[in-house]
XYZ file of C-alpha atoms in Angstrom:
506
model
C 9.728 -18.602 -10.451
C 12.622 -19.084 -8.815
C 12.393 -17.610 -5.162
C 16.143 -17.303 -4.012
C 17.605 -19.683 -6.167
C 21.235 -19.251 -6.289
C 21.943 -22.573 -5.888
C 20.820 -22.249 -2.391
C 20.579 -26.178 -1.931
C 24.216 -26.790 -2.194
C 25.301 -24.030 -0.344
C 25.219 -23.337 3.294
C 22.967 -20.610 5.446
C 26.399 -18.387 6.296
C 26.283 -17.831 2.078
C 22.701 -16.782 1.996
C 23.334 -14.533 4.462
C 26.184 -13.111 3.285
C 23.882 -11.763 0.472
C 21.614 -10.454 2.708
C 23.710 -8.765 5.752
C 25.291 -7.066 2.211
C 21.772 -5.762 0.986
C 21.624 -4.173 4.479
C 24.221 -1.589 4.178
C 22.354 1.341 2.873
C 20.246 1.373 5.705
C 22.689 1.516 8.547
C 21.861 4.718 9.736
C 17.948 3.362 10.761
C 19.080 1.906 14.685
C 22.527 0.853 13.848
C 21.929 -2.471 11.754
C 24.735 -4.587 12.431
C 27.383 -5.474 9.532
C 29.411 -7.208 11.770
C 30.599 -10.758 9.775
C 30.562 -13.146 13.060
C 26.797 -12.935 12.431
C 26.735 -14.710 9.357
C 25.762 -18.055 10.954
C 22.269 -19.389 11.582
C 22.916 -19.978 14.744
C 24.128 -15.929 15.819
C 22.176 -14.315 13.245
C 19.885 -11.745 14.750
C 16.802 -11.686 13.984
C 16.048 -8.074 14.135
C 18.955 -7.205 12.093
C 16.805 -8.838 8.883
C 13.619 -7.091 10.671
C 15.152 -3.395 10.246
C 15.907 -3.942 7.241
C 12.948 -5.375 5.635
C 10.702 -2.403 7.475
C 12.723 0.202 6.336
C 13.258 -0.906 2.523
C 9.588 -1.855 2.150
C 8.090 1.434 3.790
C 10.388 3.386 1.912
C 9.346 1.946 -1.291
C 5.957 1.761 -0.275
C 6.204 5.205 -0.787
C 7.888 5.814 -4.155
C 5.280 6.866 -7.104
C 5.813 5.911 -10.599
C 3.324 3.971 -12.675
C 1.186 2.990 -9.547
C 1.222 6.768 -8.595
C -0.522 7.129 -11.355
C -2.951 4.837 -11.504
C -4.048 5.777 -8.338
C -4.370 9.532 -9.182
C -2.827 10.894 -6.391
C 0.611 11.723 -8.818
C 0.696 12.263 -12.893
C 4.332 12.381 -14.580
C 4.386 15.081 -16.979
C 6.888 12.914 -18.989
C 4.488 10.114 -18.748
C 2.881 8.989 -22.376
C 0.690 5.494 -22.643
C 0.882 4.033 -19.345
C -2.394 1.736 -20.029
C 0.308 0.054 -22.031
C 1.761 -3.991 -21.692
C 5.264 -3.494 -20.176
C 7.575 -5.786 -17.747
C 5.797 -5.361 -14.365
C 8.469 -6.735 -12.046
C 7.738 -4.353 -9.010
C 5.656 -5.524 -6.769
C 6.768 -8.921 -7.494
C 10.411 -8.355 -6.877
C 9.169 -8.347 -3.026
C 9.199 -11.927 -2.883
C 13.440 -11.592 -3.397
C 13.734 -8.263 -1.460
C 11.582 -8.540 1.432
C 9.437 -11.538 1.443
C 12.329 -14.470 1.800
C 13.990 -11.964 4.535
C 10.636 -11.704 6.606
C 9.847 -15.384 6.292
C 13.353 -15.935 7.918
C 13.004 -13.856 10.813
C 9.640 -16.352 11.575
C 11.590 -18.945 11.013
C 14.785 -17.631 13.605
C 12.174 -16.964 16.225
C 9.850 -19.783 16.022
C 11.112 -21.946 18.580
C 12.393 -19.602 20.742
C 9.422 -18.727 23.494
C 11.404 -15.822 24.540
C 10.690 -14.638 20.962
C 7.380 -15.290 20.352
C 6.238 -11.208 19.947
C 9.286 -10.995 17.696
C 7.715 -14.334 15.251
C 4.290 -12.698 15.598
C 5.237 -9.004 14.407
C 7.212 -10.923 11.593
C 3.748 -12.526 10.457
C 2.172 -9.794 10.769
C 4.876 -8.074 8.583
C 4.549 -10.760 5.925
C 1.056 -10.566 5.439
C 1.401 -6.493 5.028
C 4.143 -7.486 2.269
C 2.017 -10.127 0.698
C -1.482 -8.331 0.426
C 0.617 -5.703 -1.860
C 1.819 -8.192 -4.235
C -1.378 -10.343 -4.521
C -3.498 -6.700 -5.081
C -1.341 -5.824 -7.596
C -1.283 -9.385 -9.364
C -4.143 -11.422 -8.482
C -3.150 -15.203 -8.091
C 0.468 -15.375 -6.636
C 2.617 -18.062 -5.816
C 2.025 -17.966 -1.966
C 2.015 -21.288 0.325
C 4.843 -22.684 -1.637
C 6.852 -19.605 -1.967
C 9.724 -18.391 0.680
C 10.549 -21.694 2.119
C 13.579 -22.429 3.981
C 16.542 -23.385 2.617
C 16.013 -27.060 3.394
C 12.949 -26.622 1.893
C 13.062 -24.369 -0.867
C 11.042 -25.334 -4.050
C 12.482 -23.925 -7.029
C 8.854 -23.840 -9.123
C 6.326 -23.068 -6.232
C 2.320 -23.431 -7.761
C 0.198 -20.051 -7.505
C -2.404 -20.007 -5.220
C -5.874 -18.230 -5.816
C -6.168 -14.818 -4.176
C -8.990 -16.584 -2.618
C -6.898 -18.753 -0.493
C -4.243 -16.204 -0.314
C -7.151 -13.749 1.683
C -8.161 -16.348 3.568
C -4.943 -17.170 5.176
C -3.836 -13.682 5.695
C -7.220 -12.975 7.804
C -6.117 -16.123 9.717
C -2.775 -14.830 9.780
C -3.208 -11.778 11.597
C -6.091 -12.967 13.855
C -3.642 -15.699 15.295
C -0.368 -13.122 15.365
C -2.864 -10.593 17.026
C -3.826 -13.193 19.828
C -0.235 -14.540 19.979
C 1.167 -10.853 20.758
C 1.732 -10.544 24.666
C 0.835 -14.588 24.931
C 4.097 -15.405 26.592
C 6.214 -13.836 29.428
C 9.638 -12.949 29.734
C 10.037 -11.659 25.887
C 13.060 -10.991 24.049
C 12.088 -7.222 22.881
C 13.064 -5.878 19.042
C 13.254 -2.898 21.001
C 14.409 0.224 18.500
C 15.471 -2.110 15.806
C 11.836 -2.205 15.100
C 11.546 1.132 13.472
C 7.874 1.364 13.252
C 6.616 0.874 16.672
C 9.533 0.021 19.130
C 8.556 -3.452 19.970
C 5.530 -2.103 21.546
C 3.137 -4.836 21.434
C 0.040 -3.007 22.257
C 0.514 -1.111 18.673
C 1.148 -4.181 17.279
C -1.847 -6.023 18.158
C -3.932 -2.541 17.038
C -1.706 -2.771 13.471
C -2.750 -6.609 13.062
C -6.316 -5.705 13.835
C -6.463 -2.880 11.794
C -4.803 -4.694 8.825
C -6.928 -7.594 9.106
C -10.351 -5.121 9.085
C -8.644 -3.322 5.726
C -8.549 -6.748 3.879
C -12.163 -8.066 5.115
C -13.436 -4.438 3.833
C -11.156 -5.282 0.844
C -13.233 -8.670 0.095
C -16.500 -7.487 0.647
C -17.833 -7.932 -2.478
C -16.244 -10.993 -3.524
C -17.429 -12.988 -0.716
C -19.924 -11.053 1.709
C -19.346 -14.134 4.596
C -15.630 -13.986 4.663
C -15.441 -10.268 4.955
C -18.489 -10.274 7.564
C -17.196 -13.097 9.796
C -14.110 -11.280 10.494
C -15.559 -7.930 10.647
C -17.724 -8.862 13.338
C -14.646 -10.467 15.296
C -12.334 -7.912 14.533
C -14.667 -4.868 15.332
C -14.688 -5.050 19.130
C -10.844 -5.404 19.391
C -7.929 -2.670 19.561
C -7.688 -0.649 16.598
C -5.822 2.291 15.206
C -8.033 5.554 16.381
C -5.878 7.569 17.239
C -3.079 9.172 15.466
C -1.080 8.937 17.658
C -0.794 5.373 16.826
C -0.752 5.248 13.300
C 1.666 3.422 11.415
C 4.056 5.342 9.930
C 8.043 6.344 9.440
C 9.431 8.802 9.249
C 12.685 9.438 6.899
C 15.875 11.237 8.475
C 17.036 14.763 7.846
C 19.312 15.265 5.196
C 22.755 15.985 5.849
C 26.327 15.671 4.026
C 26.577 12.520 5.891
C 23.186 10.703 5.794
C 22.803 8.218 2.588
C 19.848 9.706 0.400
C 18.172 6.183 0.856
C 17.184 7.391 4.428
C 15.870 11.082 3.108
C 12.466 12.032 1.875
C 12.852 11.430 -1.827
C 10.639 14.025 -2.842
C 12.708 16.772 -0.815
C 16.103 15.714 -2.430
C 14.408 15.915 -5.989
C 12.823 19.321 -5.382
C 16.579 20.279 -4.811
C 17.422 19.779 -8.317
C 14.157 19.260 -10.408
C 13.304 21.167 -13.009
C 9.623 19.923 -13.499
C 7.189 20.060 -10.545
C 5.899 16.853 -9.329
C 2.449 17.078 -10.343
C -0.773 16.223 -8.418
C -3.192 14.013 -10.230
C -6.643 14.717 -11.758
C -8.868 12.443 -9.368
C -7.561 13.679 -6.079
C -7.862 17.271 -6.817
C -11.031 16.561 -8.400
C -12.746 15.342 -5.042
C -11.253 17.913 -3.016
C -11.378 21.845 -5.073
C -15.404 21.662 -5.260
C -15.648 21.076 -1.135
C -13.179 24.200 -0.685
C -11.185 20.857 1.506
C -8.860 22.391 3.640
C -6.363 19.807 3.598
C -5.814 21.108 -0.248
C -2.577 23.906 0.352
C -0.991 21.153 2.784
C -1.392 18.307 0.268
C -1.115 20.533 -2.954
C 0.806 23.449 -3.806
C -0.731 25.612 -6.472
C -0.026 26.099 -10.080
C 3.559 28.219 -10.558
C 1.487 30.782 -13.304
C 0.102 33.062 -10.631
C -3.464 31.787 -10.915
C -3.669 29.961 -7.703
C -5.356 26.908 -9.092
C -5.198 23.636 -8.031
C -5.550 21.571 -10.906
C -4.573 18.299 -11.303
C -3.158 16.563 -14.369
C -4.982 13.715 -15.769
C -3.469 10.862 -17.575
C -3.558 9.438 -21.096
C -3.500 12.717 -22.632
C -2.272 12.762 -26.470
C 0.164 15.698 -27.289
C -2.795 18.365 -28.723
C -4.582 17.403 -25.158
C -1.284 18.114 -23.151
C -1.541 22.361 -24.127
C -3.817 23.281 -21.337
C -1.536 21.117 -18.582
C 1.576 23.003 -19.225
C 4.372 22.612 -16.445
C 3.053 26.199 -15.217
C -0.149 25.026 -15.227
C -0.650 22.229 -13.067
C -0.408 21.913 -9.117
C 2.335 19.756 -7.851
C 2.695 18.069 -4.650
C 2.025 19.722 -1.615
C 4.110 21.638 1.099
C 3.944 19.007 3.505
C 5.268 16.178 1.244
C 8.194 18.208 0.243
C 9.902 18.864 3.841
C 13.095 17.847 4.533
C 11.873 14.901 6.612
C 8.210 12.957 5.875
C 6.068 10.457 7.697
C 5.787 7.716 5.408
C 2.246 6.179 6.432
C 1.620 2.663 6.153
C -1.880 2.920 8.148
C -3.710 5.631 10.324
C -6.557 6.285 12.344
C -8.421 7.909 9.442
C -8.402 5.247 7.088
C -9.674 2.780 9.968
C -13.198 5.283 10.968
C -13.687 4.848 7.312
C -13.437 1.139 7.226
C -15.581 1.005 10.565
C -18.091 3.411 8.435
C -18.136 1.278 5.437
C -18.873 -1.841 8.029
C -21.578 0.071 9.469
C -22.947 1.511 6.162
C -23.503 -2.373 4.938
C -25.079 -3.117 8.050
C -21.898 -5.588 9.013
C -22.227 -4.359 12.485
C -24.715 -1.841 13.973
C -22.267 1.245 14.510
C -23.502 4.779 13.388
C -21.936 5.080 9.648
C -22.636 8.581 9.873
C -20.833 9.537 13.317
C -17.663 7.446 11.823
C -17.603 9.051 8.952
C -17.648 12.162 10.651
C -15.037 11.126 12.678
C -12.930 9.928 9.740
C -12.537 13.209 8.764
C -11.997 14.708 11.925
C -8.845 12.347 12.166
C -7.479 12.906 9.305
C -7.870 16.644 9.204
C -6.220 16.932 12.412
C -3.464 14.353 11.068
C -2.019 17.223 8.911
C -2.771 20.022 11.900
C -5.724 21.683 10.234
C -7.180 24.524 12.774
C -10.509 22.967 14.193
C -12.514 25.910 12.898
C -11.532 24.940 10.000
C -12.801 21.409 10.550
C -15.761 22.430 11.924
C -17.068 24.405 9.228
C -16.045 21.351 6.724
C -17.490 19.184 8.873
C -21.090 21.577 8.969
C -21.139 21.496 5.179
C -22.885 19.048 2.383
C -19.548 17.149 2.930
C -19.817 16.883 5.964
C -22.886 14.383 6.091
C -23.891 11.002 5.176
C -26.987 12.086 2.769
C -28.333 11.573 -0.071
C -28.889 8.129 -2.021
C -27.488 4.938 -0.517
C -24.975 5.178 -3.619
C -24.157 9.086 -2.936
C -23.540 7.831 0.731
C -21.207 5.006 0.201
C -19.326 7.390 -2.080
C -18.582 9.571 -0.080
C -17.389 7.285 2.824
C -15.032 6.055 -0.330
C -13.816 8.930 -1.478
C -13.044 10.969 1.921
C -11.200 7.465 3.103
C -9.363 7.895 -0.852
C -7.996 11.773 0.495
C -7.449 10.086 3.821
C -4.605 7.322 2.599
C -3.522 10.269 0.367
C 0.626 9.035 -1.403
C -0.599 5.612 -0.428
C -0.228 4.734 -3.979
C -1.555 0.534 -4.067
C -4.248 1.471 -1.337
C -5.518 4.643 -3.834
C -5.362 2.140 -6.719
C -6.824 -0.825 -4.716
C -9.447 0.739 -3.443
C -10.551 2.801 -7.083
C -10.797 -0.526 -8.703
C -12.549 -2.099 -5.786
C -15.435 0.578 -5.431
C -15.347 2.306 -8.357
C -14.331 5.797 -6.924
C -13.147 8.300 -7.225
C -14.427 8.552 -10.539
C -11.678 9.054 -12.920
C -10.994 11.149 -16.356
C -8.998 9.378 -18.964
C -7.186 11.125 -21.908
C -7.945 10.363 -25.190
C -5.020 7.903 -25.477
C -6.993 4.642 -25.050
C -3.390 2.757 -24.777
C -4.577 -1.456 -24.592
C -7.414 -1.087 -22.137
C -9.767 1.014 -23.973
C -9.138 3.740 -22.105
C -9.234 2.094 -18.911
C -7.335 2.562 -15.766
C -5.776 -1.379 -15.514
C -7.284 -3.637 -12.985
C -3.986 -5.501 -12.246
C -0.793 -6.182 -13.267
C 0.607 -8.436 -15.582
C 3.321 -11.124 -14.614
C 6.888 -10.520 -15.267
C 8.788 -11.906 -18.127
C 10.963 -13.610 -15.700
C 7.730 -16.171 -14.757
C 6.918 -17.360 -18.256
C 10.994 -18.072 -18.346
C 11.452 -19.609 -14.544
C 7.957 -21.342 -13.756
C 6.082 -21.237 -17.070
C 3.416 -24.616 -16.273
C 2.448 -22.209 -13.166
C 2.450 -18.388 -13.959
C 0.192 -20.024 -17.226
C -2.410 -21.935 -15.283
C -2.714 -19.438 -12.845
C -3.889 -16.732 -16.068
C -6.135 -19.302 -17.495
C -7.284 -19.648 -14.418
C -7.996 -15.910 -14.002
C -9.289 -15.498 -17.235
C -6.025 -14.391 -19.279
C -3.205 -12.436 -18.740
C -4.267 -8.744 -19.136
C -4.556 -5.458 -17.599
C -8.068 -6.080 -17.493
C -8.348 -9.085 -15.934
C -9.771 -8.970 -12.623
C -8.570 -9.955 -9.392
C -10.803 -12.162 -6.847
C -11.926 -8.875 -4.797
C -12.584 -7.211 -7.922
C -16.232 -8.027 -7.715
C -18.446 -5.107 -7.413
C -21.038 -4.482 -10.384
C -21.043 -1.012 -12.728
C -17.356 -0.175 -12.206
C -15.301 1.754 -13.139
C -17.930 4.267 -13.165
C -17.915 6.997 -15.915
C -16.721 10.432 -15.043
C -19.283 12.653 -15.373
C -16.865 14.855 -18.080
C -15.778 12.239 -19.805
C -16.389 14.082 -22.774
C -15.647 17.121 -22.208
C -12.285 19.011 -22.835
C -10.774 19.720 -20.802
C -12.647 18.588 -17.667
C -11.054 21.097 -15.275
């Protein structure tokens, strides 16, 4: 793997960032990101120039659907066929050359600088965010090697167990939380960080937050590790209140505005002629509890019926009848107006984690009262009337009840409507838990008709840092879709959808 090698070694910083400052263009409209060439020195580069960017182009993307989309079941592609197929995954590991190199620069601009010591801590904080996508999606990643300076760069970095990888990210953001508001007399990103506006109260809530999602997320690969931060984390500031959730949100359209900066989805509805479809799984867990998120998140099938039905995946062509383009809900009101709020973490999704922590008896919160309130958030996240979450809330769903298994899936599968079009956390979490429970087509593609665990490496790997990308497989136990990641660790999943043999299931 080469991580920017373009013959960096013999060439100066100004050249490096010439390449960068021009992979900032498209997104000059987000706080005016400078273009101007007298910053193409170390010395007068600004550091939140390379911040902007990096936010913007990652939360954007973040965003995007596709293959992940799918595997997640919150999206289905009607002109999808075998996607439990082996293909060139190069996206999410293309991060490492679009945002990871960029983020670990800023750290490195602001490191010695005390006046910038919030600005190097959101920047780790940042990295970590970029890093736990790659390393879900992937496994063992090249990680404490990768994204060195240019001094320092190392053409064939090792990969490093997601193991280690966890571990240091948990460190991570527990020592950029505490380093946030350390110093006086701070150097502020100010609007050129697009997410919160330099405000370092969010920032310490984001790290905390962040750091609770990845101890939930290793639970069941190590039990201490996700428990010993848990129990520090748990008492700190936290996102629990939407008001400060994560998120971005894209600009209006205009004649003027490039469509990198628009809602995707609203400039395809312009000129689609197939609906973006909703997927089995998430309309699956919501149409039997009458959820009244469903019209905000879902628009109904265009044949007059009114249904909500979601498309599953792997179906063969005699399977596809009933899921005609008429026939299927697409994507939802809200997610098709001119301008979206691209979440990247909220309130809802952190009750959830605080239930799931109380639920294993991690700390000695009421699971029941946060799961409760879970839904509360996120039901008043997309403005549902509160009668309407009261009588939600005074149903079967509405409760913790039932078996211990029953109980933890629910707390899964409301937090699974709750990061709804977060595509990696809807896939993550599925593969962690085992829920929602999924229908698969009868096209059993290479996984025996199994929704993949990971991704496989890129090409690119075997050709650029073969001895590495090969011991880290054997390592893992092979290169395969079915290979499991470290977290991966829970007993009896996936777990069988109930209608697995049935046809068609909804």
């Amino acid at each position: 793997m080469q991580i920017i090698n373009l013959n960096i070694k013999r060439k100066s910083i100004a050249s490096l960032l010439v390449l960068l400052m021009m992979s900032l263009a498209c997104t000059s409209d987000f706080d005016a990101i400078n273009t101007d060439p007298t910053l193409l020195t170390k010395e007068k580069i600004q550091p939140k120039t390379i911040f902007t960017n990096v936010l913007k182009s990652s939360i954007f993307e973040s965003y995007n659907s596709g293959t992940i989309g799918e595997f997640s079941g919150y999206f289905a592609n009607q002109a999808s066929g075998n996607i439990f197929s082996n293909a060139d995954y190069t996206s999410p590991f293309n991060y490492y050359r679009d945002y990871i190199i960029n983020i670990s620069e800023v750290m490195r601009l602001t490191a010695n600088d005390p006046q910038k010591n919030d600005q190097n801590a959101m920047a780790r904080i940042w990295k970590v965010w970029l890093y736990h996508w790659v390393t879900d999606a992937y496994g063992d990643i090249p990680y404490f090697e990768a994204a060195q300076g240019v001094e320092n760069v190392i053409n064939q970095p090792k990969y490093d167990t997601q193991e280690e990888i966890y571990t240091d990210m948990l460190k991570e953001l527990k020592e950029a939380a505490a380093q946030l508001g350390a110093q006086g007399d701070q150097l502020s990103f100010g609007n050129a960080d697009i997410l919160y506006q330099g405000n370092v109260e969010n920032w310490k809530k984001f790290a905390n937050s962040l750091r609770f999602r990845l101890a939930i997320r290793a639970r069941f690969a190590s039990p201490t590790l996700a428990s010993e931060h848990i129990s520090d984390v748990i008492n700190s500031p936290l996102i629990d209140e939407n008001s400060e959730n994560a998120s971005l949100r894209t600009l209006p359209p205009s004649s003027s505005e490039n469509t990198n900066n628009v809602n995707y989805i609203w400039t395809r509805e312009l000129t689609a002629t197939t609906p973006m479809f909703v997927g089995f799984p998430i309309m699956d867990v919501m149409i039997p509890t009458a959820d009244p998120r469903l019209p905000v998140l879902a628009s109904p099938a265009l044949d007059g019926s009114g249904s909500f039905r979601g498309r599953p995946i792997q179906l063969l062509q005699e399977e596809k009848e009933p899921y005609g383009q008429e026939m299927v809900a697409s994507v939802g009101p809200l997610l098709k107006e001119e301008t979206y709020d691209i979440i990247v973490m909220n309130a809802a999704e952190v009750l959830f984690l605080k239930a799931e922590a109380a639920f294993a008896d991690i700390t000695g919160e009421d699971p029941n009262q946060l799961y409760r309130m879970g839904i509360q958030a996120s039901m008043e996240q997309y403005a549902i009337p509160e009668t309407a979450i009261q009588g939600f809330l005074g149903g079967a769903t509405g409760t913790l009840m039932g078996t211990q298994e029953e109980q933890f899936e629910k707390i899964v599968t409301q937090k699974y409507i709750s990061t709804f079009f977060q595509h990696y956390q809807g896939w993550a979490e599925f593969r962690r838990t085992g829920y929602p429970r999924v229908w698969i087509g009868s096209d059993a593609g290479v996984t025996n008709g199994q929704v993949p665990r990971r991704l496989t490496y890129p090409n690119d790997e075997y050709l650029k840092n073969e001895a590495n990308v090969k011991a880290a497989a054997d390592r893992m136990g092979g290169n395969d879709l079915l290979t499991r990641v470290w977290w991966d660790a829970r007993e009896g999943v996936p777990i069988r959808h109930p209608l697995q043999d049935v046809f068609p299931p909804n």
